[in-house]
Amino acid sequence: GADAPFDDLIGRGLADQLELVNPSALAAVAIGLGLAHHTPSTAALRELLQKHRSKDELAGHLCVALALLDDRESIAAIQEIARQSTRRSVRLRQAALALGKLGDASATRTLIDLLDVGEPDLARTAAVASALGLIGGRPAIDPLIALLVDTRATSLTRAFAAVALGGVGD
């Protein structure tokens, strides 16, 4: 439950594995540390995020782990990862989720700005729209509606906007 105490033994055990496990298991250990609220691991997770920022799935899970630890100092690094992930939907979605969890008020604005970068691009728009659907809130509605009715956008791009609007409404 929400009021359950965190077991430091679990956190220490997972932290000991950070340098021992292979990269494919590292994401699971990082999420486990976040769920265990093992705050002594925060600095190590930040370093791992910088080291593995180009590995989409791992970087995304490290963003989420830092958010679970409520590490507000990581907001700038996670924002940068989101900005660099316009064609990497998994990483962008996880970074957006982390920013939303951290209560970053500028996360929605960052994502909205990414919708307006250059020519319409399905991969970028799909990733950004999905992320906005997760954390968007009221400011995301008008840009998503504009994308929904944009005749230059493909039907699939407009469909992503519709799904994102559903997520915001939910």
mmCIF file of C-alpha atoms in Angstrom:
data_model
loop_
_atom_site.group_PDB
_atom_site.id
_atom_site.type_symbol
_atom_site.label_atom_id
_atom_site.label_comp_id
_atom_site.label_asym_id
_atom_site.label_seq_id
_atom_site.Cartn_x
_atom_site.Cartn_y
_atom_site.Cartn_z
ATOM 1 C CA GLY A 1 0.000 0.000 0.000
ATOM 2 C CA ALA A 2 0.912 3.648 -0.223
ATOM 3 C CA ASP A 3 1.744 3.815 3.479
ATOM 4 C CA ALA A 4 3.889 0.669 3.539
ATOM 5 C CA PRO A 5 7.427 1.229 4.795
ATOM 6 C CA PHE A 6 10.254 0.722 2.345
ATOM 7 C CA ASP A 7 12.621 -2.134 3.014
ATOM 8 C CA ASP A 8 16.190 -0.829 2.914
ATOM 9 C CA LEU A 9 17.534 -4.378 2.630
ATOM 10 C CA ILE A 10 15.876 -4.731 -0.771
ATOM 11 C CA GLY A 11 17.215 -1.364 -1.886
ATOM 12 C CA ARG A 12 20.760 -2.189 -0.798
ATOM 13 C CA GLY A 13 20.571 -5.582 -2.502
ATOM 14 C CA LEU A 14 19.452 -4.012 -5.769
ATOM 15 C CA ALA A 15 22.044 -1.220 -5.492
ATOM 16 C CA ASP A 16 24.776 -3.841 -5.166
ATOM 17 C CA GLN A 17 23.683 -5.224 -8.536
ATOM 18 C CA LEU A 18 24.019 -1.936 -10.448
ATOM 19 C CA GLU A 19 27.599 -2.593 -11.448
ATOM 20 C CA LEU A 20 27.269 -6.361 -11.746
ATOM 21 C CA VAL A 21 24.322 -6.945 -14.051
ATOM 22 C CA ASN A 22 24.397 -6.835 -17.820
ATOM 23 C CA PRO A 23 22.740 -3.871 -19.576
ATOM 24 C CA SER A 24 19.587 -5.824 -20.368
ATOM 25 C CA ALA A 25 18.949 -6.404 -16.644
ATOM 26 C CA LEU A 26 20.052 -2.920 -15.614
ATOM 27 C CA ALA A 27 16.686 -1.393 -16.496
ATOM 28 C CA ALA A 28 14.882 -3.820 -14.182
ATOM 29 C CA VAL A 29 17.301 -3.109 -11.332
ATOM 30 C CA ALA A 30 16.863 0.657 -11.846
ATOM 31 C CA ILE A 31 13.063 0.412 -11.758
ATOM 32 C CA GLY A 32 13.322 -1.817 -8.674
ATOM 33 C CA LEU A 33 15.435 0.827 -6.942
ATOM 34 C CA GLY A 34 12.848 3.458 -7.810
ATOM 35 C CA LEU A 35 10.003 1.318 -6.517
ATOM 36 C CA ALA A 36 11.977 0.577 -3.353
ATOM 37 C CA HIS A 37 12.583 4.320 -2.902
ATOM 38 C CA HIS A 38 16.257 3.641 -2.360
ATOM 39 C CA THR A 39 17.395 7.274 -2.459
ATOM 40 C CA PRO A 40 21.083 6.458 -1.822
ATOM 41 C CA SER A 41 21.131 5.079 -5.399
ATOM 42 C CA THR A 42 20.016 8.346 -6.975
ATOM 43 C CA ALA A 43 23.485 9.624 -7.873
ATOM 44 C CA ALA A 44 24.469 6.280 -9.408
ATOM 45 C CA LEU A 45 21.276 6.236 -11.494
ATOM 46 C CA ARG A 46 21.974 9.785 -12.713
ATOM 47 C CA GLU A 47 25.453 8.719 -13.814
ATOM 48 C CA LEU A 48 24.027 5.672 -15.578
ATOM 49 C CA LEU A 49 21.520 7.883 -17.388
ATOM 50 C CA GLN A 50 24.339 10.055 -18.723
ATOM 51 C CA LYS A 51 26.370 7.003 -19.706
ATOM 52 C CA HIS A 52 23.477 5.198 -21.448
ATOM 53 C CA ARG A 53 21.480 8.164 -22.758
ATOM 54 C CA SER A 54 21.619 6.857 -26.337
ATOM 55 C CA LYS A 55 20.254 3.403 -25.445
ATOM 56 C CA ASP A 56 16.564 4.037 -25.925
ATOM 57 C CA GLU A 57 14.914 1.497 -23.679
ATOM 58 C CA LEU A 58 17.506 1.652 -20.894
ATOM 59 C CA ALA A 59 17.601 5.454 -20.868
ATOM 60 C CA GLY A 60 13.812 5.572 -20.706
ATOM 61 C CA HIS A 61 13.706 3.204 -17.747
ATOM 62 C CA LEU A 62 16.437 5.172 -15.981
ATOM 63 C CA CYS A 63 14.320 8.332 -16.427
ATOM 64 C CA VAL A 64 11.345 6.567 -14.854
ATOM 65 C CA ALA A 65 13.478 5.198 -12.009
ATOM 66 C CA LEU A 66 14.720 8.695 -11.187
ATOM 67 C CA ALA A 67 11.138 9.962 -11.236
ATOM 68 C CA LEU A 68 10.081 7.191 -8.861
ATOM 69 C CA LEU A 69 12.839 8.436 -6.551
ATOM 70 C CA ASP A 70 11.367 11.947 -6.906
ATOM 71 C CA ASP A 71 14.760 13.220 -8.064
ATOM 72 C CA ARG A 72 13.936 16.753 -9.128
ATOM 73 C CA GLU A 73 17.631 17.412 -9.843
ATOM 74 C CA SER A 74 17.291 15.101 -12.857
ATOM 75 C CA ILE A 75 14.577 17.183 -14.526
ATOM 76 C CA ALA A 76 16.994 19.092 -16.790
ATOM 77 C CA ALA A 77 18.710 15.884 -17.944
ATOM 78 C CA ILE A 78 15.362 14.195 -18.604
ATOM 79 C CA GLN A 79 14.104 17.258 -20.500
ATOM 80 C CA GLU A 80 17.203 17.114 -22.697
ATOM 81 C CA ILE A 81 16.608 13.430 -23.386
ATOM 82 C CA ALA A 82 13.002 14.212 -24.342
ATOM 83 C CA ARG A 83 14.135 16.953 -26.742
ATOM 84 C CA GLN A 84 16.632 14.567 -28.358
ATOM 85 C CA SER A 85 14.093 11.755 -28.691
ATOM 86 C CA THR A 86 11.734 13.048 -31.340
ATOM 87 C CA ARG A 87 12.372 9.963 -33.497
ATOM 88 C CA ARG A 88 12.776 7.554 -30.595
ATOM 89 C CA SER A 89 9.266 6.960 -29.364
ATOM 90 C CA VAL A 90 10.075 4.556 -26.520
ATOM 91 C CA ARG A 91 12.630 6.890 -24.956
ATOM 92 C CA LEU A 92 10.438 9.946 -25.485
ATOM 93 C CA ARG A 93 7.405 8.289 -23.924
ATOM 94 C CA GLN A 94 9.375 7.200 -20.844
ATOM 95 C CA ALA A 95 11.036 10.615 -20.476
ATOM 96 C CA ALA A 96 7.641 12.329 -20.741
ATOM 97 C CA LEU A 97 6.182 9.966 -18.185
ATOM 98 C CA ALA A 98 9.096 10.735 -15.847
ATOM 99 C CA LEU A 99 8.662 14.492 -16.297
ATOM 100 C CA GLY A 100 4.951 14.179 -15.605
ATOM 101 C CA LYS A 101 5.621 12.156 -12.457
ATOM 102 C CA LEU A 102 8.145 14.762 -11.323
ATOM 103 C CA GLY A 103 5.524 17.470 -11.821
ATOM 104 C CA ASP A 104 7.607 19.378 -14.361
ATOM 105 C CA ALA A 105 5.302 22.190 -15.413
ATOM 106 C CA SER A 106 7.332 22.847 -18.558
ATOM 107 C CA ALA A 107 7.127 19.247 -19.833
ATOM 108 C CA THR A 108 3.886 19.857 -21.712
ATOM 109 C CA ARG A 109 5.293 23.043 -23.272
ATOM 110 C CA THR A 110 8.447 21.187 -24.348
ATOM 111 C CA LEU A 111 6.357 18.496 -26.028
ATOM 112 C CA ILE A 112 4.046 21.018 -27.703
ATOM 113 C CA ASP A 113 7.102 22.806 -29.101
ATOM 114 C CA LEU A 114 8.316 19.490 -30.522
ATOM 115 C CA LEU A 115 5.047 19.165 -32.470
ATOM 116 C CA ASP A 116 5.904 22.332 -34.377
ATOM 117 C CA VAL A 117 9.432 21.385 -35.474
ATOM 118 C CA GLY A 118 9.743 21.497 -39.276
ATOM 119 C CA GLU A 119 7.625 19.491 -41.673
ATOM 120 C CA PRO A 120 5.092 16.994 -40.315
ATOM 121 C CA ASP A 121 6.884 13.743 -39.536
ATOM 122 C CA LEU A 122 4.958 10.618 -38.594
ATOM 123 C CA ALA A 123 7.554 9.129 -36.223
ATOM 124 C CA ARG A 124 8.130 12.379 -34.335
ATOM 125 C CA THR A 125 4.460 13.333 -34.231
ATOM 126 C CA ALA A 126 3.400 9.882 -33.052
ATOM 127 C CA ALA A 127 5.967 9.885 -30.249
ATOM 128 C CA VAL A 128 5.177 13.424 -29.140
ATOM 129 C CA ALA A 129 1.404 12.932 -29.372
ATOM 130 C CA SER A 130 1.641 9.726 -27.317
ATOM 131 C CA ALA A 131 3.680 11.520 -24.671
ATOM 132 C CA LEU A 132 1.203 14.407 -24.603
ATOM 133 C CA GLY A 133 -1.591 11.902 -24.164
ATOM 134 C CA LEU A 134 0.158 10.711 -21.011
ATOM 135 C CA ILE A 135 0.891 14.038 -19.340
ATOM 136 C CA GLY A 136 -0.560 16.766 -21.534
ATOM 137 C CA GLY A 137 -3.275 18.419 -19.512
ATOM 138 C CA ARG A 138 -5.310 21.391 -20.708
ATOM 139 C CA PRO A 139 -2.458 23.223 -22.550
ATOM 140 C CA ALA A 140 -2.062 20.260 -24.928
ATOM 141 C CA ILE A 141 -5.657 20.301 -26.154
ATOM 142 C CA ASP A 142 -5.509 23.163 -28.679
ATOM 143 C CA PRO A 143 -2.256 22.024 -30.371
ATOM 144 C CA LEU A 144 -3.573 18.470 -30.606
ATOM 145 C CA ILE A 145 -6.863 19.674 -32.091
ATOM 146 C CA ALA A 146 -4.887 21.764 -34.604
ATOM 147 C CA LEU A 147 -2.943 18.653 -35.583
ATOM 148 C CA LEU A 148 -6.162 16.643 -35.792
ATOM 149 C CA VAL A 149 -7.625 19.017 -38.411
ATOM 150 C CA ASP A 150 -4.338 19.727 -40.249
ATOM 151 C CA THR A 151 -4.952 18.644 -43.849
ATOM 152 C CA ARG A 152 -1.180 18.494 -44.521
ATOM 153 C CA ALA A 153 -0.835 15.705 -41.944
ATOM 154 C CA THR A 154 -1.413 12.097 -42.911
ATOM 155 C CA SER A 155 -4.440 10.212 -41.692
ATOM 156 C CA LEU A 156 -2.237 8.185 -39.373
ATOM 157 C CA THR A 157 -0.677 11.333 -37.899
ATOM 158 C CA ARG A 158 -4.141 12.768 -37.264
ATOM 159 C CA ALA A 159 -5.158 9.451 -35.702
ATOM 160 C CA PHE A 160 -2.272 9.766 -33.217
ATOM 161 C CA ALA A 161 -3.532 13.249 -32.350
ATOM 162 C CA ALA A 162 -7.017 11.842 -31.742
ATOM 163 C CA VAL A 163 -5.653 9.111 -29.483
ATOM 164 C CA ALA A 164 -3.592 11.676 -27.581
ATOM 165 C CA LEU A 165 -6.680 13.847 -27.096
ATOM 166 C CA GLY A 166 -8.417 10.796 -25.661
ATOM 167 C CA GLY A 167 -5.510 10.306 -23.274
ATOM 168 C CA VAL A 168 -5.632 13.926 -22.158
ATOM 169 C CA GLY A 169 -9.374 13.646 -21.657
ATOM 170 C CA ASP A 170 -8.970 10.429 -19.683
#
